[in-house]
Coordinates of C-alpha atoms in Angstrom, one line a residue:
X1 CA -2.2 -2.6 3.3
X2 CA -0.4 -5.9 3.2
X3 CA -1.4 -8.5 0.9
X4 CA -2.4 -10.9 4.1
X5 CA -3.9 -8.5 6.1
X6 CA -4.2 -5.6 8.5
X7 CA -0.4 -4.6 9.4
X8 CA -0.1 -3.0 13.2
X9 CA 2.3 -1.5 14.8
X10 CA 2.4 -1.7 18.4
X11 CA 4.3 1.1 20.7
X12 CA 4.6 0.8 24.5
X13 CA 5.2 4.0 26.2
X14 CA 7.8 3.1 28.7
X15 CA 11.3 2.1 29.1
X16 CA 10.9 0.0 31.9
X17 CA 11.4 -4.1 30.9
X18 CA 8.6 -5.2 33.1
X19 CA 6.4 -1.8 32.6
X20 CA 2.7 -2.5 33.0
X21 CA 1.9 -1.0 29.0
X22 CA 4.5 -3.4 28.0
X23 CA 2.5 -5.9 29.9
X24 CA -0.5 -5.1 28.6
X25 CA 0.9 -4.8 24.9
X26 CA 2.1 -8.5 25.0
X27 CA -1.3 -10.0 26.6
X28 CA -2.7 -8.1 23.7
X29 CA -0.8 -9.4 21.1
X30 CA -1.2 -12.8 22.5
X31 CA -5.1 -12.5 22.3
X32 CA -4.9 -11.5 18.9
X33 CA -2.7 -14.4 17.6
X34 CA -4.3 -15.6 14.4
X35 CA -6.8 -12.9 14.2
X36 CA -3.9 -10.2 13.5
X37 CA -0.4 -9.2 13.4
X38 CA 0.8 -6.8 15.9
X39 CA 4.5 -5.8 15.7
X40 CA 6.3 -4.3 18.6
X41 CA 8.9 -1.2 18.0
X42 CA 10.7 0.1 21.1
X43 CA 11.4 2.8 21.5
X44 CA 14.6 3.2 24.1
X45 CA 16.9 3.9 21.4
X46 CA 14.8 7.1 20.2
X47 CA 17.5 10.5 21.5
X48 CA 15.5 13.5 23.2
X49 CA 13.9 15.8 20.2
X50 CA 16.4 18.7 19.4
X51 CA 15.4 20.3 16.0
X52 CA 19.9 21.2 15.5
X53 CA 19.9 17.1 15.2
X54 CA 16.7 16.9 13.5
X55 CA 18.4 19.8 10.5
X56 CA 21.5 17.5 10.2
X57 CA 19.7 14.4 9.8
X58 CA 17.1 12.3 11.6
X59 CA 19.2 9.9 13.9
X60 CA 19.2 6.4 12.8
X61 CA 16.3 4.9 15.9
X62 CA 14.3 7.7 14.4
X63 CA 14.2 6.7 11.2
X64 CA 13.3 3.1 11.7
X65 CA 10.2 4.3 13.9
X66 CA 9.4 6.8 10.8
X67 CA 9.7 3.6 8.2
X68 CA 7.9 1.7 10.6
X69 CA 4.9 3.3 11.3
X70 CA 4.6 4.1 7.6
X71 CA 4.9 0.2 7.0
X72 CA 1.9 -0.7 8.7
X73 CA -1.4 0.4 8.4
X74 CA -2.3 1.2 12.1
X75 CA -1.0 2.0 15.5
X76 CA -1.6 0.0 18.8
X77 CA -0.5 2.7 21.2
X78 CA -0.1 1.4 25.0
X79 CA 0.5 4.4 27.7
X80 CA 1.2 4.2 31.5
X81 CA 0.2 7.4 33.1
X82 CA 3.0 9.2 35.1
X83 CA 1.8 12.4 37.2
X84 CA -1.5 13.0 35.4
X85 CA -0.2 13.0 32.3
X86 CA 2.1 11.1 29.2
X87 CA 5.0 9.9 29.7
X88 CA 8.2 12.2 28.5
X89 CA 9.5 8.9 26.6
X90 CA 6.9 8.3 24.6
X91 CA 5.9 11.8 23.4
X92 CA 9.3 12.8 22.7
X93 CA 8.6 9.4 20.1
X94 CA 5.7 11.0 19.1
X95 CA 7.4 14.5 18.7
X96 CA 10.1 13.1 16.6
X97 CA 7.6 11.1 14.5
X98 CA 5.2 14.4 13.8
X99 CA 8.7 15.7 12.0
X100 CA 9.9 17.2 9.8
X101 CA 7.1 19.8 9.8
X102 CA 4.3 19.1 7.6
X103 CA 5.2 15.1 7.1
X104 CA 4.3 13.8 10.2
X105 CA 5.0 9.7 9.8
X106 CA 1.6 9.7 12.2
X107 CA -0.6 11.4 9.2
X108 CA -3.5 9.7 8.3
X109 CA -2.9 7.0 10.6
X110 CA -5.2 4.7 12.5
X111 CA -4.5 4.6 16.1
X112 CA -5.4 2.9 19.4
X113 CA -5.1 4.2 22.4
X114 CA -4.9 1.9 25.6
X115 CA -3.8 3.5 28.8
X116 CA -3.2 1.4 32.3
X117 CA -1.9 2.7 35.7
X118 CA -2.4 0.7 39.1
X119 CA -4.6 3.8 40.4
X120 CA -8.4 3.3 39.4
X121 CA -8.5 5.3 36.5
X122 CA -6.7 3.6 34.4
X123 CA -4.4 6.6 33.1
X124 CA -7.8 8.6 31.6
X125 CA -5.7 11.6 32.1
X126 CA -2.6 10.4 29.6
X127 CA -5.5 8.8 27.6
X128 CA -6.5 12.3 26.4
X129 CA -3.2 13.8 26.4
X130 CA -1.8 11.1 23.8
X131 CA -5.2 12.1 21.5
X132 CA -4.3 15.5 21.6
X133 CA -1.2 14.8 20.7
X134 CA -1.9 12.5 17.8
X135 CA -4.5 14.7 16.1
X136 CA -2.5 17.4 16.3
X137 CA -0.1 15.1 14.3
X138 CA -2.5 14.4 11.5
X139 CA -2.9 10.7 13.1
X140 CA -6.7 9.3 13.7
X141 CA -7.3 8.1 17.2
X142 CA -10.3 5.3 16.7
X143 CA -13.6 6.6 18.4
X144 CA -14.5 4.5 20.2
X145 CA -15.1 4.1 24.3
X146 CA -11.4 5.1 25.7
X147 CA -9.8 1.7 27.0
X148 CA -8.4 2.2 30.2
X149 CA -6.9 -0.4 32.3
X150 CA -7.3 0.7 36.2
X151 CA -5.8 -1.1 39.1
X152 CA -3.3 -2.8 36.0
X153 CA -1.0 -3.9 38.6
X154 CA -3.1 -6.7 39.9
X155 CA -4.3 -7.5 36.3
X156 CA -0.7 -8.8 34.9
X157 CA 1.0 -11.8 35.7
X158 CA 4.3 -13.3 34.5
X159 CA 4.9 -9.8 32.3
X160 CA 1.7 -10.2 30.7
X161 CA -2.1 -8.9 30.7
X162 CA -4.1 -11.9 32.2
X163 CA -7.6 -9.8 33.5
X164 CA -10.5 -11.1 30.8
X165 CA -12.4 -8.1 31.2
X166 CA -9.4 -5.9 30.6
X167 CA -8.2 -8.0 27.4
X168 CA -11.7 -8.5 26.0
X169 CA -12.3 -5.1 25.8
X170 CA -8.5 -3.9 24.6
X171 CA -8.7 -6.7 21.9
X172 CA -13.0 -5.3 21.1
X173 CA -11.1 -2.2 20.7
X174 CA -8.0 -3.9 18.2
X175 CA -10.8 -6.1 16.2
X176 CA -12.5 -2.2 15.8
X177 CA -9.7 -0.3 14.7
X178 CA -8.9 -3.1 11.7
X179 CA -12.4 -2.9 10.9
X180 CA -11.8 0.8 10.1
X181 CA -8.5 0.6 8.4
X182 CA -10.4 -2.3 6.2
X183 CA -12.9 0.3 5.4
X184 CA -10.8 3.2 4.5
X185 CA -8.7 0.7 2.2
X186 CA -12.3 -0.5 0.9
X187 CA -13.3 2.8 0.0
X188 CA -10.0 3.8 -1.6
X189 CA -10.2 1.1 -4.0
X190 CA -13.9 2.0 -4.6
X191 CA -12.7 5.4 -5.6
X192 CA -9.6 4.8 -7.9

């Protein structure tokens, strides 16, 4: 943990400039100013998963998303929903980041999920489908009520989540997840 505080990551799943998650990311981060540090990776350099490139050497995007998700103690994951499901762009992230096999960068790991589409539900669909896929990578989703961000579209202006309900209870769920890396840390230090 850093020596000032709670260190998050935060990961927009989409490539778009003005995407709704990356909306939603920034009016999140923006809440959270002076209560804690969110840092944004993007994630349009990461290549398509092939394990032939993966055996000669992680590409050079993947590796800075490997070192840093492993340099802050948490995740902010933000997910649009496309066709019921999570987007190709950011599990292929996810993908390379559960490799190689066995040392999955995600393992261990704290992690928010926040999904948002302009239909009503908010992406509950890609909401589950990103928790699958981060158990299954070792990571820990935070349990907690899913935050979903329905009809997003009219709830961002100027490339940013405005909607008070919708940013109360995303940054509810942020303040929830540092209280549990806090914890964890807590009790590590308890133990050594």
């Amino acid at each position: 943990m850093a020596e000032n505080g709670v260190r998050l990551l935060g990961i927009a799943g989409s490539l778009r400039r003005e995407a709704f998650s990356k909306a939603v990311l920034r009016g999140v981060v923006d809440a959270l100013a002076g209560k804690a540090k969110i840092d944004v990776f993007d994630i349009a350099e990461i290549p398509l998963y092939n394990q032939d490139v993966e055996a000669e050497g992680a590409p050079e995007a993947v590796q800075r998303l490997r070192e840093a998700i492993a340099a802050h103690d948490g995740v902010v994951i933000v997910s649009p929903e496309y066709n019921y499901g999570i987007p190709g762009v950011l599990k292929n992230a996810l993908d390379w980041a559960s490799r190689p096999y066995g040392k999955s960068a995600m393992n261990g790991k704290h992690v928010l999920v926040i999904t948002s589409s302009p239909g009503v539900l908010g992406g509950a669909r890609a909401q589950h489908q990103v928790r699958e896929t981060l158990e299954r990578m070792g990571a820990r989703p935070l349990v907690w009520p899913h935050v979903t961000i329905g009809s997003v579209s009219d709830k961002v202006r100027d490339g940013k989540l405005v909607d008070e309900k919708s940013l109360k209870f995303s940054v509810d769920a942020v303040e929830a997840l540092l209280r549990e890396i806090r914890r964890d840390a807590n009790e590590a230090v308890r133990a050594a």
